[in-house]
CSV table of C-alpha atoms in Angstrom, one decimal:
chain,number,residue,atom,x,y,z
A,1,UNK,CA,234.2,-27.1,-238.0
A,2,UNK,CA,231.5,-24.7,-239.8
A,3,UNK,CA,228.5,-26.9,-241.3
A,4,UNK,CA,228.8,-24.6,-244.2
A,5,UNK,CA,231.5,-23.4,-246.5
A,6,UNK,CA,231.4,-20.3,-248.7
A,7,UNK,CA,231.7,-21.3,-252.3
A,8,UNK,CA,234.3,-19.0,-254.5
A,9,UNK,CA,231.1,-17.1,-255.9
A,10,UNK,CA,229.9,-16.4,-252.4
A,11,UNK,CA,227.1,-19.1,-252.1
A,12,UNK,CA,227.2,-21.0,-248.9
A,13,UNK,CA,226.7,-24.6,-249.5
A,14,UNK,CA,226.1,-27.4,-247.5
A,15,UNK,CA,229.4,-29.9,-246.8
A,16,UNK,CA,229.2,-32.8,-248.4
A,17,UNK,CA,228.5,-35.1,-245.1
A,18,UNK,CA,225.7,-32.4,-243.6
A,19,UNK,CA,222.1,-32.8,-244.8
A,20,UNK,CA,220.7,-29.7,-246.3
A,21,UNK,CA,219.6,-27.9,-243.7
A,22,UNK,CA,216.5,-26.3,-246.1
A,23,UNK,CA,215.3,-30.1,-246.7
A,24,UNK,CA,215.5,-30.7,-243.1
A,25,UNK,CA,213.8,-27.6,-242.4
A,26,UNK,CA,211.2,-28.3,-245.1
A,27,UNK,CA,210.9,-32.2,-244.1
A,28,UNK,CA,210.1,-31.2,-240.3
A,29,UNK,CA,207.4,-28.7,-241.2
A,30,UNK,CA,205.6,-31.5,-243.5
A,31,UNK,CA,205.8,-33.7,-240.4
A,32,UNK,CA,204.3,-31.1,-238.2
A,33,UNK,CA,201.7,-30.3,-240.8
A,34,UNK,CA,200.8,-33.8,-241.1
A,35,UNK,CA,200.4,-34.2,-237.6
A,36,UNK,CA,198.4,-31.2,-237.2
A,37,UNK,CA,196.0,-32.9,-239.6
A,38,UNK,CA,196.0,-36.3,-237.7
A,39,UNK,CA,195.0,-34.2,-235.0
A,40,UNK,CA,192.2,-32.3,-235.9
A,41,UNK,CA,190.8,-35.7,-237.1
A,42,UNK,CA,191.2,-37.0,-233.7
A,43,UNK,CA,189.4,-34.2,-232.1
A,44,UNK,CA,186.4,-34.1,-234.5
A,45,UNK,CA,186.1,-37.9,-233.7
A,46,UNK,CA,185.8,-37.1,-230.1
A,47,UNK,CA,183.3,-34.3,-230.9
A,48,UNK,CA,181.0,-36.9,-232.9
A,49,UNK,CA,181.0,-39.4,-230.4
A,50,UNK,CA,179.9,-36.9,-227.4
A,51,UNK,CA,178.1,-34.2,-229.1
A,52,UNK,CA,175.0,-35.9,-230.5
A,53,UNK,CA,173.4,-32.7,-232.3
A,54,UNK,CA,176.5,-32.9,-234.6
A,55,UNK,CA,175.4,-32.9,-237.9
A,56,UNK,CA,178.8,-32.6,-239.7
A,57,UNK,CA,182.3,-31.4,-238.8
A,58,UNK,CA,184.2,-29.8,-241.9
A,59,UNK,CA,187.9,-28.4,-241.7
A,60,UNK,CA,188.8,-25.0,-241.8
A,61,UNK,CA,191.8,-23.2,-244.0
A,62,UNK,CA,192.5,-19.6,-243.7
A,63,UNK,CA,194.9,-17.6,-242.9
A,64,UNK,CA,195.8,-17.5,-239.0
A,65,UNK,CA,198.5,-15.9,-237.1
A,66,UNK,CA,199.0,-19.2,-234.6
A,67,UNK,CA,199.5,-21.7,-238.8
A,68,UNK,CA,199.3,-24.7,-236.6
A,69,UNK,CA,195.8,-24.2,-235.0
A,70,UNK,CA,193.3,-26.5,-235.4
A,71,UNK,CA,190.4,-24.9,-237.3
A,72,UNK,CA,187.2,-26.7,-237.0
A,73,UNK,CA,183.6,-25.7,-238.4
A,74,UNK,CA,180.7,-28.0,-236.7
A,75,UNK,CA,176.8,-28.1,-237.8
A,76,UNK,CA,175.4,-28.6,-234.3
A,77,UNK,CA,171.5,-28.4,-234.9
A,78,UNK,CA,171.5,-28.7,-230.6
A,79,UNK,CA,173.0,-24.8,-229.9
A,80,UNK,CA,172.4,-21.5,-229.8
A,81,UNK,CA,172.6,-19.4,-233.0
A,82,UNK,CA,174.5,-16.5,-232.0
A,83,UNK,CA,176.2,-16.1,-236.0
A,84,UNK,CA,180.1,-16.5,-236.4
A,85,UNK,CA,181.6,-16.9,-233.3
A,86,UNK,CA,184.8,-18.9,-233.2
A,87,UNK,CA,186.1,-20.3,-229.7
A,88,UNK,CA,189.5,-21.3,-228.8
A,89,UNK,CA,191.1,-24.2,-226.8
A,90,UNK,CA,194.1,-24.9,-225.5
A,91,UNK,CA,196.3,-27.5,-226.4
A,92,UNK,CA,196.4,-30.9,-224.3
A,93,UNK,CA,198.9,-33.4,-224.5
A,94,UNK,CA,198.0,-36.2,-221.8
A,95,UNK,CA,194.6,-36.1,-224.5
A,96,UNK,CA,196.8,-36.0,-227.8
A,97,UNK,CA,196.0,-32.9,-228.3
A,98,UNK,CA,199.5,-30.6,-229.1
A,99,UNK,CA,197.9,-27.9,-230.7
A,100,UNK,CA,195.3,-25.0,-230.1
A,101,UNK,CA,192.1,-25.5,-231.6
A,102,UNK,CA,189.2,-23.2,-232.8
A,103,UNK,CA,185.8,-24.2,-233.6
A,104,UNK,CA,183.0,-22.2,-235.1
A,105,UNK,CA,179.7,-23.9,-234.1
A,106,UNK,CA,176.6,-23.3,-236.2
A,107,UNK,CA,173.2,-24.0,-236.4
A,108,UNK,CA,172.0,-25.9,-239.7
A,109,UNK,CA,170.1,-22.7,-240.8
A,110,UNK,CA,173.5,-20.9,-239.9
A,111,UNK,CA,175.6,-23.5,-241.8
A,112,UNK,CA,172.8,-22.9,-244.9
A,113,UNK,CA,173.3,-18.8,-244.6
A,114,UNK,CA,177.2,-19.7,-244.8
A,115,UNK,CA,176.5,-22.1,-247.9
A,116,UNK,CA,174.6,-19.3,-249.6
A,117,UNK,CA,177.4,-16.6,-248.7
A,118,UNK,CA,174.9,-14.6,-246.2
A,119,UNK,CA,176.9,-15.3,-242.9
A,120,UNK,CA,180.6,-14.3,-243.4
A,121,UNK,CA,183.7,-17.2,-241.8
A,122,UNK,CA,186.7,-15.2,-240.6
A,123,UNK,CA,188.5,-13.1,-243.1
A,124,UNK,CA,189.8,-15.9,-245.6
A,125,UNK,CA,188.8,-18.8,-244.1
A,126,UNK,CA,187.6,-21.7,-246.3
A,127,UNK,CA,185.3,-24.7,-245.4
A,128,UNK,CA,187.5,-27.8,-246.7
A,129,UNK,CA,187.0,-31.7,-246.2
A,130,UNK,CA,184.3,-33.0,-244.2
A,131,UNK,CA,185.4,-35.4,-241.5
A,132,UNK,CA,183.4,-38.8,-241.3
A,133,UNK,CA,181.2,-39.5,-238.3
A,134,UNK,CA,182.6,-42.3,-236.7
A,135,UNK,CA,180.8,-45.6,-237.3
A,136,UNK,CA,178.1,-45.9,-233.8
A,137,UNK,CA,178.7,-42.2,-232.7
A,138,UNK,CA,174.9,-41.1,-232.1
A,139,UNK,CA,173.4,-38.6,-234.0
A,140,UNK,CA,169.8,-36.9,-233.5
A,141,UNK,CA,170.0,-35.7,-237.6
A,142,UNK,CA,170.4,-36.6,-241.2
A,143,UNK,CA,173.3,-34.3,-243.7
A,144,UNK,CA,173.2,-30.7,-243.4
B,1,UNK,CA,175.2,5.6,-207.2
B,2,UNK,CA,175.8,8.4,-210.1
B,3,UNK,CA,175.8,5.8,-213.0
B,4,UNK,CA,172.7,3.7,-214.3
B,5,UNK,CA,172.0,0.0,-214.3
B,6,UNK,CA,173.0,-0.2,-218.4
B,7,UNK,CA,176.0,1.6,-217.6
B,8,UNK,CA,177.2,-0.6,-214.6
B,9,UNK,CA,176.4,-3.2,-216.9
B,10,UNK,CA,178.0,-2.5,-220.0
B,11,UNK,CA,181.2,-1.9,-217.8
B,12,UNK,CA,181.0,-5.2,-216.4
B,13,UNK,CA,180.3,-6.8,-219.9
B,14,UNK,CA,183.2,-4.8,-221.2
B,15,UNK,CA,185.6,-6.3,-218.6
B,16,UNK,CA,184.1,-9.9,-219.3
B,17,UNK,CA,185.5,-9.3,-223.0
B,18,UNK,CA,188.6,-8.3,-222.1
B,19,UNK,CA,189.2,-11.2,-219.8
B,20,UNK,CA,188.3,-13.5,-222.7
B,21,UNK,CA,190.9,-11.7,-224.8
B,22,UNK,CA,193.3,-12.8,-222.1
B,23,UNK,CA,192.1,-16.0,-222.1
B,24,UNK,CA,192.7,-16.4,-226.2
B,25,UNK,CA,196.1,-15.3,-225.8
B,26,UNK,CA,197.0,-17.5,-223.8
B,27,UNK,CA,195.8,-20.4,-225.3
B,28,UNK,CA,198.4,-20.5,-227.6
B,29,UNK,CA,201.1,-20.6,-224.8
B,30,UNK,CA,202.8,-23.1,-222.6
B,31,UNK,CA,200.9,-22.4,-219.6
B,32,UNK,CA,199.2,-24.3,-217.4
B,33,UNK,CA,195.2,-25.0,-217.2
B,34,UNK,CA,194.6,-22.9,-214.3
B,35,UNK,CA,195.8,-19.9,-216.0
B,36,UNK,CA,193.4,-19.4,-218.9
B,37,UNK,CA,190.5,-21.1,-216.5
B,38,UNK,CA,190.8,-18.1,-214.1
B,39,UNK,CA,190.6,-15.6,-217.0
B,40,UNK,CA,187.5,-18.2,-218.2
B,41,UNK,CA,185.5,-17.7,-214.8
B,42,UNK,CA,186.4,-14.0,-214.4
B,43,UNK,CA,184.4,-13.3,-217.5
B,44,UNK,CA,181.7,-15.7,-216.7
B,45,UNK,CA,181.2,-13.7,-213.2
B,46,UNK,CA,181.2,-10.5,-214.8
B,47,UNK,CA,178.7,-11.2,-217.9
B,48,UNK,CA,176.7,-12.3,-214.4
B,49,UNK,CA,177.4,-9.5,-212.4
B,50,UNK,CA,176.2,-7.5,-216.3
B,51,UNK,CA,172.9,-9.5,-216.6
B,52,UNK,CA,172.2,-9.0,-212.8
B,53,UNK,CA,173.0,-5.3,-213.2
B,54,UNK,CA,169.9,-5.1,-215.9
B,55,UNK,CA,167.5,-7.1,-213.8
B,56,UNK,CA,167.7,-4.4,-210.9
B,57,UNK,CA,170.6,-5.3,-208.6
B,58,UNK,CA,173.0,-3.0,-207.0
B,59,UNK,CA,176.0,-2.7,-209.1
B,60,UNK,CA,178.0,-1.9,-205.6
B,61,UNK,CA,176.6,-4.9,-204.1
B,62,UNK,CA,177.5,-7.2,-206.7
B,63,UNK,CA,181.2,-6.8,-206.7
B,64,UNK,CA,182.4,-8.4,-203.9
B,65,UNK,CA,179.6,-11.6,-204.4
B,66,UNK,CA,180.8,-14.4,-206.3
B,67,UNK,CA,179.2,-17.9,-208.0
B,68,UNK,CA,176.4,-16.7,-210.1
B,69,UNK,CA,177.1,-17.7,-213.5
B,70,UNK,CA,175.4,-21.4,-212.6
B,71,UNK,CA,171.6,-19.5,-212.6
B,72,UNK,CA,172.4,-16.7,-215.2
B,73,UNK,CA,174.3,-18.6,-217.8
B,74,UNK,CA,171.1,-20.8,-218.6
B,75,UNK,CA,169.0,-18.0,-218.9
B,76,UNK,CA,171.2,-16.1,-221.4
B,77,UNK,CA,171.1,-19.0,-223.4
B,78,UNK,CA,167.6,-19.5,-222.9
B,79,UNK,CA,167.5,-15.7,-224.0
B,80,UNK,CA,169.9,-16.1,-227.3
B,81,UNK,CA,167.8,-18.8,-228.5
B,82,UNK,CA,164.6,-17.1,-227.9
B,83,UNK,CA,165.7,-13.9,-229.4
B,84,UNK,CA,168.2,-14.9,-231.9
B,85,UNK,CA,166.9,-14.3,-236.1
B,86,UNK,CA,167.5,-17.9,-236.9
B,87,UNK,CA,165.6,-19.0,-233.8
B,88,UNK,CA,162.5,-19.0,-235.9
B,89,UNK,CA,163.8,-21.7,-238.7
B,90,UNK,CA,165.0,-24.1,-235.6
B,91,UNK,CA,163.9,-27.4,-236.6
B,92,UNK,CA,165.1,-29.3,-233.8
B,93,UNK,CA,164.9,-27.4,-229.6
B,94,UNK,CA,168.2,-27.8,-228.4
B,95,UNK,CA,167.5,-30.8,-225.8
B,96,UNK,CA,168.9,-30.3,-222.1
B,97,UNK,CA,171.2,-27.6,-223.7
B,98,UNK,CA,170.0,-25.3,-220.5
B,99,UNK,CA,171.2,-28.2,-218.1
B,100,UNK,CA,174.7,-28.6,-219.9
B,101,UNK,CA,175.5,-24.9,-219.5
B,102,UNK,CA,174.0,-25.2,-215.5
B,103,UNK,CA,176.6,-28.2,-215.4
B,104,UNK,CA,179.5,-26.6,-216.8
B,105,UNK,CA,179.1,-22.7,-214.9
B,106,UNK,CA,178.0,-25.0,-212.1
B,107,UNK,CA,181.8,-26.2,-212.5
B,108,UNK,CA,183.1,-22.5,-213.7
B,109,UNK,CA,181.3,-20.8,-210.2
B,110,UNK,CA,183.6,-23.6,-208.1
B,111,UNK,CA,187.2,-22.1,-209.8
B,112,UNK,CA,186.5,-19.2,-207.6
B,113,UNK,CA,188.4,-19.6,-204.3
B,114,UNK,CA,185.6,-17.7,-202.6
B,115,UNK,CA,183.0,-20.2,-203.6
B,116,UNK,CA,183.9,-24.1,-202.0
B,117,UNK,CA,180.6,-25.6,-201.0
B,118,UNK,CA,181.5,-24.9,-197.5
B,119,UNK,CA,184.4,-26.4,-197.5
B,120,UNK,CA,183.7,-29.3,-199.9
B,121,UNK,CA,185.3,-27.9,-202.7
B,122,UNK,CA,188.3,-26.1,-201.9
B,123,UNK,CA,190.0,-26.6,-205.4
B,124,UNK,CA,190.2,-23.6,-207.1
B,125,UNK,CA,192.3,-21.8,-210.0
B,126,UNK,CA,194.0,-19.1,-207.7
B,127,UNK,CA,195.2,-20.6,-204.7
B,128,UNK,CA,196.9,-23.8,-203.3
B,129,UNK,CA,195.0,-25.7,-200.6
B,130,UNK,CA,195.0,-29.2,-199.1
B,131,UNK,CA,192.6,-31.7,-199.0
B,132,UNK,CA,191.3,-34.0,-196.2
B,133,UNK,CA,193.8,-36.2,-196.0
B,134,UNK,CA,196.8,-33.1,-196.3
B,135,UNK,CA,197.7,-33.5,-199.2
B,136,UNK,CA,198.8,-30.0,-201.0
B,137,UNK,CA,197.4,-29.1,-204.5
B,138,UNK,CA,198.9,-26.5,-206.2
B,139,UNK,CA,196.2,-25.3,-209.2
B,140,UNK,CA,199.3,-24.8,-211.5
B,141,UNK,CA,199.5,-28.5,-211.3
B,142,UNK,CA,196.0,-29.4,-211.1
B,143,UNK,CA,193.7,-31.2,-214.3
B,144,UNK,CA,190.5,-29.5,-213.3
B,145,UNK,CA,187.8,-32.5,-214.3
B,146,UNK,CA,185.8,-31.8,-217.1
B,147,UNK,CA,187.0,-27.8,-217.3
B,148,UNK,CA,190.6,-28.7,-218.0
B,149,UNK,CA,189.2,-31.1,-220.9
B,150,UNK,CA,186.5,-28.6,-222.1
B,151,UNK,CA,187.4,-29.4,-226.1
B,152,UNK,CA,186.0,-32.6,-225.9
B,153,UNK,CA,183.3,-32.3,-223.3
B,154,UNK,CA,180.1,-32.1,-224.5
B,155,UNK,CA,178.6,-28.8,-225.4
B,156,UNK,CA,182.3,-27.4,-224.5
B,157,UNK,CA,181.7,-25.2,-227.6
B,158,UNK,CA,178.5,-24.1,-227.2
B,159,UNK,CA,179.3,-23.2,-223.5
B,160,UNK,CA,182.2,-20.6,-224.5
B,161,UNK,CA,180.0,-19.4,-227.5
B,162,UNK,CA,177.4,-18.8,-225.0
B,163,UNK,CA,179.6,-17.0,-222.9
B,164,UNK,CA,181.7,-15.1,-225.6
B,165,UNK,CA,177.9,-13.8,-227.4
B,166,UNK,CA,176.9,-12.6,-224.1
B,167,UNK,CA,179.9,-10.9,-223.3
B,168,UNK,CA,179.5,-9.1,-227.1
B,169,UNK,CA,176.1,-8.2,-226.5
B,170,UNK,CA,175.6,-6.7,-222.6
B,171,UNK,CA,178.4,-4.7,-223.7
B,172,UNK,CA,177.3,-3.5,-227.2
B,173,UNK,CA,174.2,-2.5,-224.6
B,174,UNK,CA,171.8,-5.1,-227.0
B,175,UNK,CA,170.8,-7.3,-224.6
B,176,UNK,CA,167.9,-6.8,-222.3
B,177,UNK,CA,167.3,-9.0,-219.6
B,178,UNK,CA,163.3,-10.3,-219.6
């Protein structure tokens, strides 16, 4: 049995005992969004507690041909200033990790050039939300 | 040899990019750890075999040695910060950042299977092997420490930035080893 039928103007419609398939379809990417979010929380928890240069960790939006990465932008006043250079990692599951994941690492200058639109993110991106530092994760700074 | 040192060196560098273009294309697949690990020390030996290249070794010689990137990752860094335009405006010297990157190329030299401590380390992102006791490990199977968790190691970031700005700048030809 078909779990559409064709309306008499053409329209395919759900039957009546089927969930629409579009709400499903929207409901499961909301889920996957959301989890994507939980996520990247959980990861820039684990970079606060074992990077102690961290000076703030701030979520990235942009456009992105892999929608689920993780994008992260951290103020690490312990690493090299090399400009805009994003690096990837793969997903891990045994850590709770089920998505790839990008970071752009910058200096607290850099993050200040950034700030003052003199150091370019990726094409689109956006700095969002900062994540809070977990409370007794060390940290050898004050705020950006 | 026809070519120059720069030229041997940029080569290398070039390859070491394309390697980690490999490596960032996989990262979004289903594959295992070993995978985008071997493409990860391929590019660390040849951004060594580039920087070597500049401070007078034979290019010929260089391509069949293997576990370098331990000595000449530190120094690049060493050399990024040194050189870099924000480097001035520091306010705080990266502390033991030099050691971290040792630690983690230390770890990146081992992937090769040509380099095993003499035999202590036989674990490798190419080849199966066993271990004392017979056991057989395949690498597709393998966690690989520290490496295989690199996204929440410590200075995980700043080690592939490290190694992705040294690949960029030996093969734009910028880069001149002191």
């Amino acid at each position: 049995m078909p779990d559409r039928i064709e309306t008499e103007g053409g329209r395919a419609q759900n039957r009546p005992d089927q969930p629409d398939r579009e709400e499903v379809f929207e409901q499961g990417q909301l889920e996957t969004h959301q989890q994507v979010m939980e996520e990247a929380a959980a990861l820039a928890r684990a970079h606060y507690e074992v990077e102690p240069g961290l000076r703030a960790i701030y979520r990235l939006e942009g456009p992105d041909p892999n929608y689920l990465r993780i994008k992260l932008l951290e103020v690490n006043e312990q690493t090299v200033p090399t400009g805009i250079m994003p690096v990837g990692f793969p997903p891990h599951p045994a850590s709770g990790l089920h998505y790839p994941s990008v970071v752009i690492e910058v200096t607290p200058q850099e993050y200040e050039a950034i700030q003052r639109k003199e150091l370019d993110l990726p094409a689109g991106w956006e700095v969002r939300d900062a994540y809070e530092r977990p409370a007794g994760a060390d940290h050898a700074g004050g705020d950006p | 040899m026809k070519q120059s040192s720069h030229a041997w060196s940029r080569g290398y560098a070039r390859q070491a990019q394309a390697d980690l273009d490999a490596r960032e294309v996989l990262l979004g697949a289903t594959v295992p750890a070993c995978q985008h690990l071997h493409f990860l020390q391929m590019a660390c030996e040849q951004i060594s075999k580039a920087h070597r290249c500049l401070g007078g070794a034979n290019p010929e010689t260089l391509r069949h040695s293997h576990g370098f990137a331990a000595k000449v990752l530190p120094q690049i860094a060493r050399e990024l910060l040194r050189r870099s335009a924000f480097a001035a405006d520091l306010e705080v010297a990266p502390r033991g950042l030099e050691a971290m990157v040792r630690q983690l190329a230390r770890k990146v030299d081992l992937l090769a299977p040509a380099v095993d401590d003499d035999g202590r380390r036989p674990d490798n992102c190419e080849y199966p092997w066993e271990d004392d006791g017979g056991a057989l490990h395949v690498p597709a199977e393998h966690g690989f420490g520290p490496l295989g968790t690199l996204h929440r190691h410590r200075a995980g970031a700043t080690f592939l930035k490290i190694v992705a700005a040294a690949a960029a700048e030996l093969a734009g030809g910028f880069y001149a080893a002191s």
